[in-house]
Structures are given as C-alpha cells and as structure tokens.
C-alpha cells in the first residue's frame, strides 16, 4: 500500500474543509500547511514555518491561495519533483506551471463549499500525470466529494455551475426558511422542514434523464387551480429560470476574466 503526504499552501476555509477529510484515509500519512496568517491553524494539520517547508515535506501540494495573491505567495519556491494541485479559480494549468517553478505535473481542481460535509463536486483535469498518480488524485478528491474529470476548456463553466452555485442554493433555502418564519414558524422548525424538503426534491430529480423529464416532474406538482401553480406563476412573471441562468453566466464570465489577468 502506497502512502502519501499532502501539503497546503494557503490554509483558508476550503483548505481546512479538504484537509479534515483526509483524516480517515489510511493512505495519507501526513498533512501539512502554511499560511501567512499565524492564526490560520485549526489544530488538525501540522503547520510549517514556510511554504517551502510544506513543499519539502509533501508528495502532493495543494495551492489554495487566492488567485490574485498567487504570484507573491509562490515566488521563489521550488516545486521540483512534486505534484501540484491547484484549486485557484480562473488560473489555468499553464499559469500554475509558470508560478510553480520546477513542477511538471499539474492538477487543476474546482471544488465547492460542500467539501465541509464531504459532498463537494470536484471537477478536475490533469497534466503529465501517470495512471497511478491520477488514481491517487481521484482517491484524494473522493475523500470530500465526487471527482469528475472534465476537459480543461470547461473549467470556467464548471466554476460558475458547481463552484459558485452553492451560494444560490443556500440563498433559495434561506428565503424559504424566512418565509416560514414570517408566517409564524420558529427558525429551527422552518429550517429543518425546508432543508429536508429540498434534499428530497434533489433525490427525486436524480431519476430524470432530460430537461423534459425535469419539467414533467415540476408539472406533476402543479394541479390546475391549486396552490403550487400560483407560486410558479409568480416565478414565471419574474423570469426565475433566466435569472438563475444569468447568475451562473455572470460567475462564468468572471472566471474567464480572472484567467486573463
């Protein structure tokens, strides 16, 4: 059984969520991190005094700094012989390679905040990895969600679609919870019922094989002259579908914009 040591350069919320998932993986024998903020430690990862110390101690190194800080954070570091895993939005593999001196093996990953509960969508693509190395990456990504290999040309799309969309789902659930409270329910009661309902709805949609089937599922809830259709009519008048699509497209456009800087 091969064992791995993993490092993080940048130890913010996403890095903490990812590293916490590695505790139960018996193949991962060491997790290290460095962050410019001395208070970043959460007591679960061995903090190093410098980014280079993290690199030296690790086989795979997650780059989890903000894209706009990457140049200064990675300047002068030597990644020779290491496999770099970047979770920076808008930063393509060529840019990562240019910043990570000495590394010839790059993985680009777009996770999302659901890594906190082990249910992140982890879209990824690899450059110059052999089969064993790619399988190791899939194993790491499986620790905190669903690994899905995609073409590099789709990364801006996936950034908006699954990287950013949890915020929109959270917003929807928050609005439903608030509505329950406005109509006399406690926060806890409204939240629990809303979240159970939303989770159940997602399970129902798993059986759909087309947009038409998804629409049929929506129609099945909307009895003519009933209560649900009244709500749907309000959503339609306010262009609900187009609003959601526009929100995701705005995030996609921003990812492309970041990639050009």
Coordinates of N, CA and C in Angstrom, one line a residue:
X1 N 0.8 -1.2 0.0 CA 0.0 0.0 0.0 C 0.9 1.2 0.0
X2 N 0.7 2.1 -1.0 CA 1.5 3.3 -1.0 C 0.9 4.4 -0.2
X3 N 1.7 5.1 0.6 CA 1.3 6.2 1.5 C 1.7 7.5 0.9
X4 N 0.9 8.5 1.2 CA 1.1 9.9 0.7 C 1.2 10.9 1.8
X5 N 1.9 12.0 1.5 CA 2.0 13.2 2.3 C 1.5 14.3 1.5
X6 N 0.6 15.1 2.1 CA -0.1 16.2 1.3 C 0.1 17.5 2.1
X7 N 0.4 18.5 1.3 CA 0.6 19.9 1.8 C -0.4 20.9 1.3
X8 N -0.5 22.0 2.0 CA -1.4 23.1 1.6 C -0.6 24.4 1.7
X9 N -0.5 25.1 0.6 CA 0.0 26.5 0.7 C -1.2 27.4 0.6
X10 N -1.5 28.0 1.7 CA -2.8 28.7 1.9 C -3.7 27.8 2.7
X11 N -4.1 28.3 3.9 CA -4.9 27.4 4.7 C -6.2 28.1 5.2
X12 N -7.0 28.5 4.2 CA -8.3 29.1 4.5 C -9.4 28.1 4.7
X13 N -10.7 28.6 4.5 CA -11.8 27.7 4.8 C -11.9 26.5 3.9
X14 N -11.6 26.6 2.6 CA -11.6 25.5 1.7 C -10.5 24.5 2.0
X15 N -9.3 25.0 2.2 CA -8.2 24.1 2.5 C -8.5 23.3 3.8
X16 N -9.1 24.0 4.8 CA -9.4 23.3 6.1 C -10.4 22.2 5.9
X17 N -11.5 22.5 5.0 CA -12.5 21.5 4.8 C -11.9 20.3 4.1
X18 N -11.0 20.5 3.1 CA -10.4 19.4 2.4 C -9.5 18.6 3.3
X19 N -8.6 19.3 4.1 CA -7.7 18.6 4.9 C -8.4 17.8 6.0
X20 N -9.5 18.2 6.5 CA -10.2 17.5 7.5 C -10.7 16.2 7.0
X21 N -11.0 16.1 5.7 CA -11.5 14.8 5.1 C -10.4 13.8 4.9
X22 N -9.2 14.2 5.0 CA -8.1 13.2 4.8 C -7.8 12.4 6.1
X23 N -8.3 12.8 7.2 CA -8.0 12.1 8.5 C -8.4 10.6 8.4
X24 N -9.5 10.3 7.7 CA -9.9 8.9 7.7 C -9.3 8.1 6.6
X25 N -8.5 8.7 5.7 CA -7.8 8.0 4.6 C -6.5 7.4 5.1
X26 N -6.4 6.1 5.2 CA -5.3 5.4 5.7 C -4.0 5.5 4.8
X27 N -4.2 5.9 3.6 CA -3.1 6.0 2.7 C -2.4 7.4 2.8
X28 N -3.1 8.3 3.5 CA -2.5 9.6 3.7 C -1.9 9.7 5.1
X29 N -0.6 9.7 5.2 CA 0.1 9.6 6.5 C 0.6 10.9 7.0
X30 N 0.5 12.0 6.3 CA 0.9 13.3 6.8 C 0.2 14.4 6.0
X31 N -0.3 15.4 6.8 CA -0.9 16.6 6.2 C -0.3 17.9 6.8
X32 N 0.2 18.7 5.9 CA 1.0 19.9 6.3 C 0.4 21.2 5.7
X33 N 0.6 22.3 6.4 CA 0.1 23.5 5.8 C 0.9 24.7 6.2
X34 N 0.8 25.8 5.4 CA 1.4 27.1 5.7 C 0.5 28.1 5.2
X35 N 0.3 29.2 6.1 CA -0.5 30.3 5.8 C 0.2 31.5 6.3
X36 N 0.1 32.7 5.6 CA 0.7 33.9 6.1 C 0.1 34.4 7.3
X37 N -1.2 34.0 7.6 CA -1.9 34.4 8.8 C -1.5 33.4 9.9
X38 N -0.8 33.8 11.0 CA -0.4 32.9 12.0 C -1.5 32.2 12.8
X39 N -2.7 32.8 12.7 CA -3.9 32.3 13.4 C -4.7 31.3 12.6
X40 N -4.2 30.9 11.4 CA -4.9 30.1 10.5 C -5.0 28.6 11.0
X41 N -4.1 28.2 11.9 CA -4.1 26.8 12.4 C -5.4 26.5 13.0
X42 N -5.9 25.2 12.7 CA -7.1 24.7 13.3 C -6.8 23.5 14.3
X43 N -5.5 23.3 14.5 CA -5.1 22.2 15.4 C -5.2 20.8 14.8
X44 N -5.6 20.7 13.5 CA -5.8 19.4 12.9 C -4.7 19.1 11.9
X45 N -4.0 20.0 11.5 CA -2.9 19.9 10.5 C -1.6 20.4 11.0
X46 N -0.5 19.8 10.7 CA 0.8 20.2 11.1 C 1.2 21.5 10.3
X47 N 1.3 22.6 11.0 CA 1.6 23.9 10.4 C 3.1 24.0 10.3
X48 N 3.6 24.4 9.1 CA 5.0 24.6 8.9 C 5.3 26.1 9.0
X49 N 6.6 26.4 9.1 CA 7.0 27.8 9.2 C 7.2 28.5 7.9
X50 N 7.1 27.8 6.8 CA 7.2 28.4 5.5 C 6.6 27.5 4.4
X51 N 6.3 28.1 3.3 CA 5.7 27.3 2.2 C 6.7 26.3 1.7
X52 N 8.0 26.7 1.6 CA 9.0 25.7 1.1 C 9.1 24.5 2.0
X53 N 8.9 24.7 3.3 CA 8.9 23.5 4.3 C 7.7 22.6 3.9
X54 N 6.6 23.2 3.6 CA 5.4 22.3 3.2 C 5.7 21.5 2.0
X55 N 6.3 22.2 1.0 CA 6.6 21.5 -0.3 C 7.6 20.4 0.0
X56 N 8.7 20.7 0.8 CA 9.7 19.7 1.0 C 9.1 18.4 1.7
X57 N 8.1 18.6 2.5 CA 7.6 17.5 3.3 C 6.5 16.7 2.6
X58 N 6.0 17.2 1.4 CA 4.8 16.7 0.8 C 5.2 16.0 -0.6
X59 N 4.3 15.1 -0.9 CA 4.3 14.5 -2.3 C 3.4 15.2 -3.2
X60 N 2.2 15.6 -2.7 CA 1.2 16.4 -3.5 C 1.0 17.7 -2.7
X61 N 1.0 18.8 -3.4 CA 0.9 20.1 -2.8 C -0.3 20.9 -3.4
X62 N -1.3 21.1 -2.5 CA -2.5 21.9 -2.9 C -2.1 23.4 -2.8
X63 N -2.4 24.1 -3.9 CA -2.2 25.6 -4.0 C -3.6 26.2 -3.7
X64 N -3.8 26.7 -2.5 CA -5.1 27.1 -2.1 C -5.1 28.6 -1.6
X65 N -4.2 29.4 -2.3 CA -4.2 30.8 -2.0 C -5.2 31.5 -3.0
X66 N -5.5 32.8 -2.8 CA -6.4 33.5 -3.7 C -5.6 33.7 -5.0
X67 N -6.2 33.7 -6.1 CA -5.5 33.8 -7.4 C -4.7 35.1 -7.5
X68 N -5.3 36.2 -6.9 CA -4.6 37.5 -7.0 C -3.4 37.6 -6.1
X69 N -3.3 36.6 -5.2 CA -2.1 36.5 -4.3 C -1.1 35.5 -4.7
X70 N -1.4 34.7 -5.7 CA -0.6 33.6 -6.1 C 0.9 34.0 -6.5
X71 N 1.0 35.1 -7.2 CA 2.4 35.4 -7.7 C 3.3 35.7 -6.5
X72 N 2.8 36.5 -5.5 CA 3.7 36.8 -4.4 C 3.8 35.6 -3.5
X73 N 2.8 34.8 -3.3 CA 2.8 33.6 -2.4 C 3.7 32.5 -2.9
X74 N 3.9 32.4 -4.2 CA 4.6 31.3 -4.8 C 6.0 31.7 -5.3
X75 N 6.3 33.0 -5.2 CA 7.6 33.5 -5.8 C 8.8 32.9 -5.1
X76 N 9.7 32.3 -5.8 CA 10.9 31.8 -5.3 C 10.9 30.4 -4.7
X77 N 9.7 29.8 -4.8 CA 9.6 28.4 -4.3 C 10.0 27.4 -5.3
X78 N 10.5 26.2 -4.8 CA 11.0 25.2 -5.7 C 10.1 23.9 -5.5
X79 N 9.3 23.6 -6.6 CA 8.4 22.5 -6.6 C 8.9 21.3 -7.3
X80 N 10.2 21.2 -7.6 CA 10.8 20.1 -8.4 C 10.4 18.8 -7.8
X81 N 9.9 17.9 -8.6 CA 9.6 16.5 -8.2 C 8.2 16.4 -7.5
X82 N 7.5 17.5 -7.3 CA 6.2 17.5 -6.6 C 5.0 17.5 -7.6
X83 N 3.9 17.0 -7.2 CA 2.7 17.1 -8.0 C 1.8 18.3 -7.4
X84 N 1.5 19.3 -8.2 CA 0.8 20.5 -7.7 C -0.7 20.3 -8.0
X85 N -1.5 20.6 -7.0 CA -2.9 20.5 -7.2 C -3.5 21.9 -6.9
X86 N -3.9 22.6 -7.9 CA -4.4 24.0 -7.8 C -5.9 24.0 -7.7
X87 N -6.4 24.7 -6.6 CA -7.9 24.9 -6.5 C -8.2 26.4 -6.7
X88 N -7.3 27.1 -7.4 CA -7.5 28.6 -7.6 C -8.4 28.8 -8.8
X89 N -9.4 29.6 -8.6 CA -10.4 29.9 -9.7 C -9.8 30.7 -10.7
X90 N -10.1 30.4 -12.0 CA -9.6 31.3 -13.1 C -8.1 31.1 -13.5
X91 N -7.4 30.2 -12.8 CA -6.0 30.1 -13.1 C -5.8 28.8 -13.8
X92 N -5.5 28.9 -15.1 CA -5.3 27.6 -15.9 C -4.0 27.0 -15.6
X93 N -3.8 25.7 -16.1 CA -2.6 24.9 -15.8 C -1.3 25.6 -16.3
X94 N -1.4 26.3 -17.4 CA -0.1 26.9 -17.9 C 0.3 28.0 -16.9
X95 N -0.7 28.7 -16.4 CA -0.3 29.8 -15.4 C 0.2 29.2 -14.1
X96 N -0.4 28.1 -13.7 CA 0.1 27.4 -12.5 C 1.5 26.9 -12.7
X97 N 1.7 26.3 -13.8 CA 3.1 25.8 -14.1 C 4.1 26.9 -14.1
X98 N 3.7 28.1 -14.6 CA 4.7 29.2 -14.7 C 5.0 29.7 -13.3
X99 N 4.0 29.6 -12.4 CA 4.2 30.1 -11.0 C 4.9 29.1 -10.1
X100 N 4.7 27.8 -10.4 CA 5.3 26.8 -9.5 C 6.6 26.3 -10.1
X101 N 7.6 27.0 -9.9 CA 8.9 26.6 -10.5 C 9.4 25.2 -10.2
X102 N 9.7 24.5 -11.3 CA 10.2 23.2 -11.1 C 9.2 22.0 -11.3
X103 N 7.9 22.3 -11.2 CA 6.9 21.3 -11.2 C 6.5 21.0 -12.7
X104 N 6.5 19.8 -13.1 CA 6.0 19.4 -14.4 C 4.7 18.7 -14.4
X105 N 4.2 18.4 -13.2 CA 2.9 17.7 -13.0 C 1.9 18.5 -12.3
X106 N 0.8 18.9 -13.0 CA -0.2 19.8 -12.5 C -1.6 19.2 -12.5
X107 N -2.3 19.4 -11.5 CA -3.8 19.1 -11.4 C -4.6 20.3 -11.1
X108 N -5.6 20.5 -11.9 CA -6.5 21.7 -11.7 C -7.8 21.1 -11.2
X109 N -8.2 21.7 -10.0 CA -9.5 21.2 -9.4 C -10.4 22.4 -9.1
X110 N -11.7 22.2 -9.3 CA -12.7 23.2 -8.9 C -13.6 22.5 -7.9
X111 N -13.4 22.7 -6.6 CA -14.3 22.1 -5.6 C -15.3 23.1 -5.2
X112 N -16.2 22.8 -4.2 CA -17.1 23.9 -3.7 C -17.2 23.7 -2.2
X113 N -18.0 24.6 -1.6 CA -18.0 24.7 -0.1 C -18.6 23.4 0.5
X114 N -19.3 22.6 -0.3 CA -19.9 21.4 0.2 C -18.8 20.4 0.7
X115 N -17.6 20.7 0.4 CA -16.5 19.9 0.9 C -16.6 19.8 2.4
X116 N -17.2 20.7 3.1 CA -17.3 20.7 4.5 C -18.1 19.5 5.0
X117 N -19.0 19.0 4.2 CA -19.8 17.8 4.6 C -19.5 16.6 3.7
X118 N -18.3 16.7 3.0 CA -17.9 15.5 2.1 C -18.7 15.4 0.8
X119 N -19.4 16.5 0.4 CA -20.3 16.4 -0.8 C -19.9 17.4 -1.9
X120 N -18.7 17.8 -2.0 CA -18.3 18.7 -3.0 C -18.3 18.1 -4.4
X121 N -18.6 18.9 -5.4 CA -18.3 18.5 -6.8 C -16.9 18.9 -7.0
X122 N -16.1 17.9 -7.4 CA -14.6 18.1 -7.6 C -14.2 17.9 -9.0
X123 N -14.5 18.8 -9.9 CA -14.2 18.7 -11.3 C -12.7 18.9 -11.4
X124 N -12.0 18.1 -12.2 CA -10.6 18.2 -12.3 C -10.1 17.8 -13.7
X125 N -8.8 18.3 -14.0 CA -8.1 17.8 -15.2 C -6.6 17.7 -14.8
X126 N -5.9 16.8 -15.4 CA -4.5 16.6 -15.0 C -3.6 16.8 -16.2
X127 N -2.3 17.1 -15.9 CA -1.3 17.4 -16.9 C 0.0 16.6 -16.5
X128 N 0.4 15.7 -17.4 CA 1.6 14.9 -17.3 C 1.6 13.9 -16.1
X129 N 0.5 13.6 -15.6 CA 0.4 12.5 -14.5 C 0.3 11.2 -15.1
X130 N 1.0 10.2 -14.5 CA 0.8 8.8 -15.0 C -0.5 8.2 -14.3
X131 N -0.8 7.0 -14.7 CA -2.0 6.4 -14.3 C -2.1 6.3 -12.8
X132 N -1.0 5.9 -12.1 CA -1.0 5.7 -10.7 C -1.2 7.0 -10.0
X133 N -0.6 8.1 -10.5 CA -0.7 9.4 -9.9 C -2.1 10.0 -10.1
X134 N -2.7 9.7 -11.2 CA -4.1 10.2 -11.4 C -5.1 9.4 -10.5
X135 N -4.9 8.2 -10.3 CA -5.7 7.4 -9.4 C -5.6 7.9 -8.0
X136 N -4.4 8.3 -7.6 CA -4.2 8.9 -6.3 C -5.0 10.2 -6.1
X137 N -4.9 11.0 -7.1 CA -5.7 12.3 -7.1 C -7.2 12.0 -7.0
X138 N -7.7 11.0 -7.7 CA -9.1 10.7 -7.6 C -9.5 10.2 -6.2
X139 N -8.5 9.5 -5.6 CA -8.7 9.0 -4.2 C -8.8 10.2 -3.3
X140 N -7.9 11.1 -3.4 CA -7.9 12.3 -2.6 C -9.2 13.1 -2.7
X141 N -9.7 13.3 -4.0 CA -10.9 14.1 -4.2 C -12.1 13.3 -3.7
X142 N -12.1 12.0 -3.7 CA -13.2 11.2 -3.3 C -13.4 11.4 -1.8
X143 N -12.4 11.8 -1.0 CA -12.5 11.9 0.4 C -13.5 13.0 0.8
X144 N -13.6 14.0 -0.1 CA -14.5 15.1 0.3 C -15.6 15.4 -0.8
X145 N -15.9 14.4 -1.7 CA -16.9 14.6 -2.6 C -16.8 13.8 -3.9
X146 N -17.3 14.2 -5.0 CA -17.4 13.5 -6.2 C -16.4 14.0 -7.2
X147 N -15.3 13.1 -7.5 CA -14.4 13.5 -8.5 C -15.0 13.4 -9.9
X148 N -14.8 14.4 -10.8 CA -15.3 14.3 -12.1 C -14.3 14.9 -13.1
X149 N -13.7 14.1 -13.9 CA -12.7 14.6 -14.8 C -13.3 15.3 -16.0
X150 N -12.9 16.5 -16.3 CA -13.5 17.3 -17.4 C -12.4 17.8 -18.3
X151 N -12.8 18.2 -19.5 CA -11.9 18.9 -20.4 C -11.6 20.3 -19.8
X152 N -10.3 20.7 -20.0 CA -9.8 21.9 -19.5 C -10.6 23.1 -20.0
X153 N -11.2 23.0 -21.2 CA -12.0 24.1 -21.8 C -13.2 24.4 -21.1
X154 N -13.7 23.5 -20.2 CA -14.9 23.7 -19.5 C -14.8 24.2 -18.1
X155 N -13.5 24.6 -17.7 CA -13.3 24.9 -16.3 C -14.0 26.2 -15.9
X156 N -14.1 27.2 -16.8 CA -14.8 28.4 -16.4 C -16.3 28.1 -16.2
X157 N -16.8 27.2 -17.1 CA -18.2 26.8 -16.9 C -18.5 26.1 -15.6
X158 N -17.6 25.2 -15.3 CA -17.8 24.4 -14.0 C -17.6 25.3 -12.8
X159 N -16.8 26.4 -12.9 CA -16.6 27.3 -11.8 C -17.9 28.0 -11.5
X160 N -18.6 28.4 -12.5 CA -19.9 29.1 -12.3 C -21.0 28.1 -11.9
X161 N -21.0 26.9 -12.6 CA -22.1 26.0 -12.4 C -22.0 25.2 -11.1
X162 N -20.9 24.7 -10.7 CA -20.9 24.0 -9.4 C -20.0 24.6 -8.4
X163 N -19.0 25.5 -8.8 CA -18.2 26.2 -7.8 C -18.9 27.3 -7.1
X164 N -19.7 28.0 -7.8 CA -20.4 29.2 -7.3 C -21.9 28.9 -6.9
X165 N -22.5 27.9 -7.5 CA -23.9 27.7 -7.3 C -24.4 27.3 -5.9
X166 N -23.5 26.7 -5.0 CA -24.0 26.5 -3.7 C -24.5 27.8 -3.0
X167 N -23.9 28.9 -3.3 CA -24.4 30.2 -2.7 C -25.8 30.5 -3.2
X168 N -26.2 30.1 -4.4 CA -27.5 30.4 -4.9 C -28.5 29.4 -4.2
X169 N -28.0 28.1 -4.1 CA -28.9 27.1 -3.4 C -29.1 27.5 -1.9
X170 N -28.0 28.0 -1.3 CA -28.2 28.5 0.1 C -29.2 29.6 0.2
X171 N -29.1 30.5 -0.8 CA -29.9 31.7 -0.8 C -31.4 31.3 -0.9
X172 N -31.7 30.3 -1.8 CA -33.0 29.8 -2.0 C -33.6 29.2 -0.7
X173 N -32.8 28.4 -0.1 CA -33.2 27.7 1.2 C -33.4 28.8 2.3
X174 N -32.5 29.8 2.3 CA -32.7 30.8 3.3 C -34.0 31.6 3.1
X175 N -34.3 31.9 1.8 CA -35.6 32.6 1.5 C -36.8 31.8 1.9
X176 N -36.8 30.5 1.7 CA -37.9 29.6 2.1 C -38.0 29.6 3.6
X177 N -36.9 29.5 4.3 CA -36.9 29.5 5.8 C -37.5 30.8 6.3
X178 N -37.0 31.9 5.7 CA -37.5 33.2 6.1 C -39.0 33.3 5.9
X179 N -39.5 32.8 4.8 CA -41.0 32.8 4.6 C -41.7 32.0 5.7
X180 N -41.2 30.9 6.0 CA -41.8 30.1 7.1 C -41.9 30.9 8.4
X181 N -40.8 31.6 8.7 CA -40.8 32.4 9.9 C -41.8 33.6 9.9
X182 N -41.9 34.2 8.7 CA -42.8 35.3 8.5 C -44.3 34.9 8.7
X183 N -44.5 33.6 8.5 CA -45.8 33.0 8.7 C -46.0 32.3 10.0
X184 N -45.2 32.5 11.0 CA -45.4 32.0 12.3 C -44.6 30.9 12.8
X185 N -43.7 30.3 12.0 CA -42.9 29.2 12.4 C -41.6 29.7 13.1
X186 N -41.0 28.9 13.9 CA -39.7 29.2 14.5 C -38.6 29.0 13.4
X187 N -37.4 29.6 13.7 CA -36.3 29.4 12.7 C -36.0 27.9 12.6
X188 N -35.8 27.3 13.7 CA -35.4 25.9 13.7 C -36.4 25.0 13.0
X189 N -37.7 25.2 13.2 CA -38.7 24.4 12.6 C -38.8 24.6 11.1
X190 N -38.8 25.9 10.7 CA -38.8 26.2 9.3 C -37.6 25.7 8.6
X191 N -36.4 26.0 9.2 CA -35.1 25.5 8.5 C -35.1 24.0 8.3
X192 N -35.5 23.2 9.4 CA -35.4 21.8 9.3 C -36.4 21.2 8.2
X193 N -37.6 21.7 8.2 CA -38.5 21.3 7.2 C -38.1 21.6 5.8
X194 N -37.7 22.9 5.6 CA -37.2 23.3 4.3 C -36.1 22.5 3.8
X195 N -35.1 22.3 4.6 CA -33.9 21.5 4.2 C -34.2 20.1 3.9
X196 N -35.1 19.5 4.7 CA -35.5 18.1 4.4 C -36.2 18.0 3.0
X197 N -37.1 19.0 2.8 CA -37.9 19.0 1.6 C -36.9 19.2 0.4
X198 N -36.0 20.2 0.5 CA -35.1 20.5 -0.7 C -34.2 19.2 -1.0
X199 N -33.7 18.6 0.1 CA -32.9 17.4 -0.1 C -33.7 16.3 -0.8
X200 N -35.0 16.1 -0.4 CA -35.9 15.1 -1.0 C -36.1 15.4 -2.5
X201 N -36.3 16.7 -2.8 CA -36.5 17.1 -4.2 C -35.3 16.8 -5.1
X202 N -34.2 17.0 -4.6 CA -33.0 16.6 -5.4 C -32.9 15.1 -5.6
X203 N -33.3 14.3 -4.7 CA -33.3 12.9 -4.9 C -34.3 12.5 -5.9
X204 N -35.5 13.1 -5.9 CA -36.5 12.9 -7.0 C -35.9 13.1 -8.4
X205 N -35.2 14.3 -8.5 CA -34.7 14.7 -9.8 C -33.6 13.8 -10.4
X206 N -33.0 13.0 -9.5 CA -31.9 12.1 -9.9 C -32.4 11.1 -11.0
X207 N -33.7 10.8 -11.0 CA -34.2 9.8 -12.0 C -34.5 10.4 -13.3
X208 N -34.4 11.7 -13.4 CA -34.7 12.4 -14.7 C -33.6 12.3 -15.7
X209 N -33.9 12.0 -16.9 CA -32.8 11.8 -17.9 C -32.8 12.9 -19.0
X210 N -33.7 13.9 -18.8 CA -33.7 15.0 -19.8 C -34.3 16.3 -19.1
X211 N -34.2 17.4 -19.8 CA -34.9 18.6 -19.3 C -36.4 18.4 -19.3
X212 N -36.9 17.7 -20.3 CA -38.3 17.5 -20.5 C -38.8 16.7 -19.3
X213 N -38.1 15.7 -18.8 CA -38.5 14.9 -17.7 C -38.4 15.8 -16.4
X214 N -37.5 16.7 -16.3 CA -37.4 17.6 -15.2 C -38.7 18.5 -15.1
X215 N -39.0 19.0 -16.3 CA -40.2 19.8 -16.4 C -41.5 19.0 -16.1
X216 N -41.6 17.8 -16.5 CA -42.7 16.9 -16.2 C -42.8 16.8 -14.7
X217 N -41.7 16.6 -14.0 CA -41.7 16.5 -12.5 C -42.2 17.7 -11.9
X218 N -41.9 18.9 -12.5 CA -42.4 20.2 -11.9 C -43.9 20.2 -12.2
X219 N -44.3 19.9 -13.4 CA -45.8 19.9 -13.7 C -46.6 19.0 -12.8
X220 N -46.0 17.9 -12.4 CA -46.7 16.9 -11.6 C -47.1 17.5 -10.2
X221 N -46.4 18.5 -9.8 CA -46.8 19.2 -8.5 C -47.8 20.3 -8.7
X222 N -48.0 20.7 -9.9 CA -48.8 21.9 -10.2 C -50.2 21.5 -10.7
X223 N -51.1 21.2 -9.7 CA -52.5 21.0 -10.1 C -53.2 22.3 -10.6
X224 N -54.0 22.1 -11.7 CA -54.6 23.3 -12.2 C -55.6 23.9 -11.2
X225 N -55.4 25.2 -11.0 CA -56.2 25.9 -10.0 C -55.8 25.7 -8.6
X226 N -54.7 25.0 -8.3 CA -54.2 24.7 -7.0 C -53.3 25.7 -6.4
X227 N -52.6 25.4 -5.4 CA -51.8 26.3 -4.7 C -50.4 26.5 -5.3
X228 N -49.8 25.4 -5.8 CA -48.4 25.4 -6.3 C -48.4 26.2 -7.6
X229 N -49.3 26.1 -8.5 CA -49.3 26.8 -9.7 C -49.3 28.3 -9.5
X230 N -49.9 28.8 -8.4 CA -49.9 30.2 -8.1 C -48.5 30.7 -7.8
X231 N -47.8 29.9 -7.1 CA -46.4 30.3 -6.8 C -45.5 30.2 -8.1
X232 N -45.7 29.2 -8.9 CA -45.0 29.0 -10.2 C -45.3 30.2 -11.1
X233 N -46.5 30.7 -11.1 CA -46.9 31.9 -11.9 C -46.1 33.1 -11.5
X234 N -45.9 33.3 -10.2 CA -45.1 34.4 -9.7 C -43.6 34.3 -10.2
X235 N -43.1 33.0 -10.1 CA -41.7 32.8 -10.6 C -41.6 33.1 -12.0
X236 N -42.6 32.7 -12.8 CA -42.6 32.9 -14.3 C -42.6 34.4 -14.6
X237 N -43.5 35.1 -13.9 CA -43.6 36.5 -14.2 C -42.3 37.3 -13.9
X238 N -41.5 36.7 -13.0 CA -40.2 37.4 -12.6 C -39.0 36.7 -13.3
X239 N -39.3 35.9 -14.3 CA -38.2 35.3 -15.1 C -37.2 34.5 -14.2
X240 N -37.8 33.6 -13.4 CA -37.0 32.9 -12.4 C -35.9 32.1 -13.1
X241 N -36.2 31.3 -14.2 CA -35.2 30.5 -14.8 C -34.1 31.4 -15.4
X242 N -34.5 32.4 -16.1 CA -33.5 33.3 -16.7 C -32.6 34.0 -15.7
X243 N -33.2 34.3 -14.6 CA -32.4 35.0 -13.5 C -31.4 34.0 -13.0
X244 N -31.7 32.7 -12.8 CA -30.7 31.7 -12.3 C -29.7 31.6 -13.4
X245 N -30.0 31.4 -14.6 CA -29.1 31.2 -15.7 C -28.2 32.4 -15.8
X246 N -28.7 33.6 -15.7 CA -27.9 34.8 -15.8 C -26.9 34.9 -14.6
X247 N -27.3 34.5 -13.5 CA -26.4 34.5 -12.3 C -25.2 33.6 -12.5
X248 N -25.5 32.4 -13.0 CA -24.4 31.4 -13.3 C -23.5 31.9 -14.4
X249 N -24.1 32.5 -15.5 CA -23.3 33.1 -16.6 C -22.4 34.2 -16.1
X250 N -22.9 35.0 -15.2 CA -22.1 36.1 -14.6 C -20.9 35.5 -13.9
X251 N -21.0 34.4 -13.2 CA -19.9 33.8 -12.5 C -18.9 33.2 -13.5
X252 N -19.5 32.6 -14.6 CA -18.6 32.0 -15.6 C -17.8 33.2 -16.3
X253 N -18.4 34.3 -16.5 CA -17.7 35.4 -17.2 C -16.6 35.9 -16.3
X254 N -16.9 36.0 -15.0 CA -15.9 36.5 -14.0 C -14.7 35.5 -14.0
X255 N -15.0 34.2 -14.0 CA -13.9 33.2 -14.0 C -13.0 33.5 -15.3
X256 N -13.6 33.7 -16.4 CA -12.8 33.9 -17.6 C -12.0 35.2 -17.5
X257 N -12.6 36.2 -16.9 CA -11.9 37.5 -16.7 C -10.7 37.3 -15.8
X258 N -10.9 36.5 -14.7 CA -9.8 36.3 -13.8 C -8.6 35.6 -14.5
X259 N -9.0 34.7 -15.4 CA -8.0 33.9 -16.1 C -7.2 34.7 -17.1
X260 N -7.6 35.9 -17.5 CA -6.9 36.8 -18.4 C -6.0 37.7 -17.7
X261 N -6.1 37.8 -16.3 CA -5.2 38.7 -15.6 C -3.9 38.1 -15.3

